[in-house]
Coordinates of C-alpha atoms and ligand atoms in Angstrom, one line a residue:
M25 CA -82.8 -115.7 -66.7
T26 CA -82.9 -114.7 -63.1
H27 CA -82.1 -117.1 -60.2
F28 CA -82.8 -114.5 -57.6
R29 CA -85.0 -115.8 -54.8
A30 CA -85.9 -114.4 -51.4
H31 CA -87.3 -116.8 -48.8
I32 CA -89.0 -115.4 -45.6
L33 CA -87.7 -117.6 -42.8
G34 CA -89.5 -115.5 -40.1
A35 CA -92.0 -112.6 -40.7
A36 CA -92.6 -111.6 -37.0
A37 CA -90.7 -109.1 -34.9
G38 CA -89.0 -110.0 -31.6
G39 CA -91.2 -112.4 -29.6
G40 CA -92.8 -114.0 -32.6
L41 CA -96.5 -115.0 -32.9
P42 CA -97.6 -116.3 -30.5
Q43 CA -95.2 -114.7 -28.0
W44 CA -94.6 -116.9 -25.0
N45 CA -96.0 -114.5 -22.4
C46 CA -98.7 -112.7 -24.4
G47 CA -102.4 -113.1 -24.1
C48 CA -103.3 -110.5 -26.8
E49 CA -106.0 -111.3 -29.4
N50 CA -103.5 -112.3 -32.1
C51 CA -101.4 -114.5 -29.8
N52 CA -104.5 -116.3 -28.6
L53 CA -105.7 -116.8 -32.1
A54 CA -102.3 -118.2 -33.2
R55 CA -102.2 -120.5 -30.2
R56 CA -105.6 -121.9 -31.2
G57 CA -104.5 -122.4 -34.8
A58 CA -107.0 -119.8 -36.0
I59 CA -104.3 -117.6 -37.7
P60 CA -100.9 -118.8 -38.9
P61 CA -98.0 -118.5 -36.3
Q62 CA -94.9 -116.5 -37.4
T63 CA -91.4 -116.9 -36.3
Q64 CA -88.9 -114.1 -35.7
S65 CA -87.3 -111.8 -38.2
S66 CA -85.1 -113.3 -40.9
V67 CA -85.0 -113.6 -44.7
A68 CA -82.8 -115.8 -46.9
F69 CA -81.5 -114.6 -50.3
T70 CA -79.9 -116.4 -53.3
A71 CA -78.7 -115.0 -56.6
N72 CA -77.8 -118.3 -58.2
G73 CA -80.6 -120.5 -56.8
T74 CA -78.0 -122.7 -54.9
D75 CA -76.0 -120.7 -52.4
W76 CA -77.8 -118.6 -49.7
A77 CA -77.2 -115.8 -47.4
I78 CA -79.4 -115.3 -44.3
L79 CA -80.1 -111.8 -43.3
N80 CA -80.4 -111.8 -39.5
A81 CA -80.1 -114.9 -37.3
S82 CA -83.3 -115.2 -35.3
P83 CA -83.7 -117.2 -32.1
D84 CA -86.0 -119.4 -34.2
I85 CA -83.3 -120.2 -36.8
G86 CA -83.1 -123.9 -36.0
A87 CA -86.8 -124.5 -36.7
Q88 CA -86.6 -122.1 -39.7
L89 CA -83.8 -124.0 -41.3
A90 CA -85.5 -127.3 -40.6
A91 CA -88.7 -126.0 -42.4
T92 CA -86.8 -124.8 -45.5
P93 CA -85.6 -127.6 -47.8
S94 CA -83.4 -125.3 -49.9
L95 CA -81.3 -124.7 -46.8
H96 CA -80.9 -128.3 -45.8
P97 CA -77.5 -130.0 -45.7
T98 CA -76.5 -131.5 -49.1
G99 CA -73.8 -133.7 -47.6
L100 CA -72.5 -134.7 -44.1
R101 CA -71.4 -131.1 -43.4
D102 CA -72.2 -129.4 -46.7
L103 CA -74.7 -126.6 -46.5
P104 CA -76.2 -124.2 -49.0
L105 CA -75.8 -121.4 -46.4
V106 CA -72.7 -119.4 -47.0
S107 CA -73.1 -116.3 -44.9
V108 CA -75.1 -114.5 -42.3
L109 CA -75.5 -110.7 -42.4
L110 CA -76.8 -108.7 -39.5
T111 CA -78.8 -105.4 -39.7
N112 CA -78.5 -104.5 -36.0
G113 CA -77.6 -106.1 -32.7
D114 CA -81.1 -106.7 -31.4
I115 CA -81.8 -110.0 -29.8
D116 CA -84.2 -111.1 -32.4
H117 CA -81.5 -110.7 -35.0
V118 CA -78.4 -112.1 -33.3
A119 CA -79.5 -114.8 -30.8
G120 CA -79.7 -117.4 -33.6
L121 CA -75.9 -117.1 -34.0
L122 CA -75.6 -119.3 -30.9
T123 CA -77.5 -122.0 -32.7
L124 CA -74.9 -121.8 -35.6
R125 CA -72.0 -122.7 -33.4
E126 CA -71.4 -126.3 -34.6
K127 CA -68.1 -125.7 -36.3
Q128 CA -69.7 -125.0 -39.6
P129 CA -67.8 -122.6 -41.9
F130 CA -69.7 -119.5 -42.9
T131 CA -69.0 -115.8 -43.1
L132 CA -70.6 -113.4 -40.6
H133 CA -71.0 -110.0 -42.2
A134 CA -71.8 -106.8 -40.2
T135 CA -70.7 -103.3 -39.7
A136 CA -67.9 -102.5 -37.3
G137 CA -70.4 -101.2 -34.7
I138 CA -72.5 -104.4 -34.8
H139 CA -69.4 -106.6 -34.6
E140 CA -68.3 -104.5 -31.6
V141 CA -71.6 -105.3 -29.8
L142 CA -71.0 -109.0 -30.4
G143 CA -67.4 -108.8 -29.4
R144 CA -68.3 -107.3 -26.1
N145 CA -70.4 -110.4 -25.2
P146 CA -68.2 -113.4 -24.7
I147 CA -71.0 -115.9 -25.3
F148 CA -70.6 -115.2 -29.1
S149 CA -67.0 -116.5 -29.0
A150 CA -68.8 -119.8 -29.3
L151 CA -68.6 -119.0 -33.0
D152 CA -65.1 -120.4 -33.4
P153 CA -63.0 -118.1 -35.6
E154 CA -61.4 -121.1 -37.1
H155 CA -64.7 -121.8 -38.9
V156 CA -66.7 -118.6 -38.8
T157 CA -65.0 -115.6 -40.5
R158 CA -66.1 -112.2 -39.2
S159 CA -66.2 -109.8 -42.1
T160 CA -66.5 -106.1 -41.4
V161 CA -68.6 -104.3 -44.0
A162 CA -68.2 -100.6 -44.4
L163 CA -71.4 -98.5 -45.1
D164 CA -72.1 -97.7 -48.7
R165 CA -69.5 -100.2 -50.1
P166 CA -70.8 -103.3 -51.8
A167 CA -69.7 -106.6 -50.3
Q168 CA -70.2 -110.1 -51.8
I169 CA -72.3 -112.2 -49.4
A170 CA -73.0 -115.2 -51.7
P171 CA -72.0 -116.1 -55.3
G172 CA -73.3 -113.4 -57.6
L173 CA -75.0 -111.5 -54.7
T174 CA -73.7 -108.2 -53.3
A175 CA -75.0 -106.4 -50.3
T176 CA -74.5 -102.6 -49.7
L177 CA -75.3 -101.5 -46.2
F178 CA -76.5 -98.0 -45.5
A179 CA -77.5 -96.2 -42.4
V180 CA -81.2 -95.9 -41.6
P181 CA -82.7 -94.1 -38.5
G182 CA -82.7 -96.4 -35.5
K183 CA -81.5 -96.9 -32.0
V184 CA -79.1 -99.1 -30.0
P185 CA -80.3 -102.5 -29.0
L186 CA -82.7 -102.5 -26.1
Y187 CA -80.2 -104.2 -23.8
L188 CA -77.7 -101.4 -24.4
E189 CA -80.1 -98.5 -23.7
E190 CA -78.9 -96.0 -21.1
G191 CA -80.3 -92.7 -20.0
E192 CA -82.1 -90.7 -22.6
V193 CA -82.4 -92.9 -25.8
K194 CA -82.2 -91.3 -29.2
T195 CA -84.5 -93.4 -31.3
D196 CA -83.5 -92.1 -34.8
L197 CA -79.7 -92.3 -34.7
L198 CA -78.0 -92.5 -38.1
G199 CA -74.8 -94.6 -37.9
D200 CA -73.6 -98.2 -38.3
Q201 CA -75.8 -99.8 -35.6
T202 CA -79.0 -99.9 -37.6
V203 CA -78.7 -100.5 -41.4
G204 CA -80.7 -101.2 -44.4
V205 CA -79.4 -103.6 -47.1
H206 CA -79.3 -103.1 -50.9
L207 CA -79.0 -106.6 -52.5
S208 CA -78.0 -106.8 -56.1
G209 CA -77.6 -109.9 -58.2
G210 CA -79.3 -112.6 -60.2
G211 CA -81.1 -110.0 -62.2
C212 CA -82.7 -108.2 -59.2
E213 CA -82.3 -105.1 -57.2
A214 CA -83.8 -105.7 -53.7
F215 CA -83.8 -104.0 -50.3
Y216 CA -84.2 -105.5 -46.8
I217 CA -84.9 -103.0 -44.1
P218 CA -86.5 -104.7 -41.1
G219 CA -86.0 -101.8 -38.7
C220 CA -86.5 -98.1 -39.6
A221 CA -87.6 -95.2 -37.4
S222 CA -88.4 -92.7 -40.1
F223 CA -88.3 -92.2 -43.8
P224 CA -85.8 -89.5 -44.9
D225 CA -85.8 -88.3 -48.5
D226 CA -82.5 -90.0 -49.4
L227 CA -84.0 -93.3 -48.4
R228 CA -87.0 -92.6 -50.6
D229 CA -84.6 -91.8 -53.5
R230 CA -82.6 -95.0 -52.9
L231 CA -85.7 -97.3 -53.0
D232 CA -87.3 -95.7 -56.1
G233 CA -87.0 -98.2 -59.0
A234 CA -86.3 -101.3 -56.9
D235 CA -87.7 -104.7 -57.9
L236 CA -88.4 -105.7 -54.4
V237 CA -88.4 -104.1 -50.9
F238 CA -88.8 -105.8 -47.6
F239 CA -89.7 -103.2 -45.0
D240 CA -90.3 -102.7 -41.3
G241 CA -93.9 -103.7 -40.5
T242 CA -93.6 -103.7 -36.7
L243 CA -96.8 -101.9 -35.8
W244 CA -100.0 -100.8 -37.6
R245 CA -100.3 -97.7 -35.4
D246 CA -97.8 -96.1 -33.2
D247 CA -99.8 -96.5 -29.9
E248 CA -101.0 -100.0 -30.7
M249 CA -99.3 -101.7 -27.7
V250 CA -100.4 -99.0 -25.3
R251 CA -104.0 -99.3 -26.5
A252 CA -103.8 -103.1 -26.2
G253 CA -102.8 -102.6 -22.5
L254 CA -99.4 -104.2 -23.1
G255 CA -97.2 -101.4 -21.8
Q256 CA -96.2 -97.8 -22.4
K257 CA -94.0 -98.2 -25.4
T258 CA -94.9 -96.6 -28.7
G259 CA -93.5 -97.7 -32.0
K260 CA -91.4 -94.5 -32.2
R261 CA -89.9 -95.3 -28.8
M262 CA -88.9 -98.7 -30.1
G263 CA -87.3 -97.1 -33.2
H264 CA -89.9 -98.3 -35.7
M265 CA -92.2 -96.3 -38.0
S266 CA -95.7 -97.6 -38.2
M267 CA -97.6 -98.7 -41.3
S268 CA -100.6 -96.4 -41.1
G269 CA -101.1 -92.7 -40.7
P270 CA -99.6 -89.6 -42.4
D271 CA -96.1 -90.5 -41.1
G272 CA -96.5 -94.2 -41.8
S273 CA -94.7 -96.4 -44.2
I274 CA -97.7 -97.0 -46.5
A275 CA -98.0 -93.2 -47.0
A276 CA -94.2 -92.8 -47.3
F277 CA -94.0 -95.4 -50.1
E278 CA -96.8 -93.8 -52.2
G279 CA -95.7 -92.8 -55.6
L280 CA -92.6 -94.9 -55.5
D281 CA -91.9 -97.2 -58.5
I282 CA -91.2 -100.5 -56.7
G283 CA -92.0 -103.9 -58.2
R284 CA -93.0 -105.7 -55.0
R285 CA -93.3 -104.2 -51.5
V286 CA -93.4 -106.7 -48.6
F287 CA -93.9 -106.0 -44.9
V288 CA -91.7 -108.1 -42.5
H289 CA -90.8 -107.9 -38.8
M290 CA -94.5 -107.6 -37.7
N291 CA -95.1 -107.4 -34.0
N292 CA -97.7 -109.9 -32.7
T293 CA -100.1 -107.1 -31.9
N294 CA -100.3 -105.9 -35.5
P295 CA -103.8 -106.5 -36.9
V296 CA -102.5 -107.2 -40.4
L297 CA -101.5 -110.6 -39.0
R298 CA -105.2 -111.5 -39.1
P299 CA -106.0 -112.5 -42.6
E300 CA -109.5 -111.1 -42.5
S301 CA -108.7 -107.8 -40.9
D302 CA -109.6 -104.4 -42.4
E303 CA -106.0 -103.3 -41.8
R304 CA -104.6 -106.1 -43.9
A305 CA -107.1 -105.3 -46.7
A306 CA -106.0 -101.7 -46.5
A307 CA -102.3 -102.5 -46.7
Q308 CA -102.9 -104.9 -49.6
A309 CA -105.1 -102.3 -51.4
A310 CA -102.1 -99.9 -51.2
G311 CA -100.0 -102.5 -53.0
W312 CA -98.3 -104.3 -50.0
T313 CA -97.8 -108.0 -49.5
I314 CA -98.0 -109.1 -45.8
G315 CA -95.0 -111.3 -45.4
Q316 CA -95.3 -114.7 -43.8
D317 CA -93.1 -117.6 -42.8
G318 CA -92.2 -119.8 -45.8
M319 CA -93.2 -117.2 -48.4
E320 CA -90.8 -117.3 -51.4
I321 CA -90.6 -114.3 -53.6
I322 CA -89.2 -114.4 -57.1
P323 CA -89.6 -110.8 -58.4
Ligands
MLT20 C1 -87.0 -104.3 -31.9 O1 -87.1 -104.6 -33.1 O2 -87.6 -103.3 -31.5 C2 -86.3 -105.2 -31.0 O3 -86.1 -106.4 -31.6 C3 -87.0 -105.3 -29.7 C4 -86.4 -106.4 -28.8 O4 -85.2 -106.4 -28.5 O5 -87.2 -107.3 -28.4
MN21 MN1 -86.7 -106.6 -33.7
ZN22 ZN1 -99.4 -110.9 -28.4

């Protein structure tokens, strides 16, 4: 019997839905309650049904934990949360660490490159080493992140965090600053890849046969933010492949044998966030689930 469960704490990309300063159609609909709001990027996993690892610590983590009974304290300072794992150093994935500073023991897993980014910023020393163990995870080597649950990190194309960009930015670097995660345990082989700039053949081979894949759903189309009048940035420039089009993730996943494929890390401009949109219907017709806050997936 499997005890594997994945719980989407936040299905949106950085900014969330609605984003505080955004007057786009989706953000306005969410503010009026016409479409469900979504918090920022994080998914919790368990292999034994009791102990949980959280992948990425979003700025919304306080509200996310409060909304998730399986992560509530079980005693005065006893918590089902045993670890946090980071897939990059972006603000939407690390700012929540500052909320977790209350002398609560847990292990913080990340690559050397991501730990180095945190180490350069003294505000993260608020995570007292007496309570929070920083574990450096090498690429392609399984690490236990919760009882019965291993995580193997692997490089996926991406870029340095926005706040570290300098000069000409390479948006599809392969290294230890942007990683995907292969989760194994509790009768399930799952992947969590909230940021990915392109889809190399070895990634395709890796994902084939998985029970469950959470994948970067930032934009529907590459120039979506430009067309909405929200700036000059394309998805490619942000280090994210889009859902639609010949180079998009929907096409890239075609023909793969995957039990369940779920989009996460959706930007607030993405039309799939509107339940009645044609784009959402198209993604679903291609076999995708559009992730949303509070969604629990038992493959
Ligand atoms: C991203 O996923 O592109 C980043 O989270 C953007 C940001 O830092 O807001
Ligand atoms: Mn992000
Ligand atoms: Zn918006």
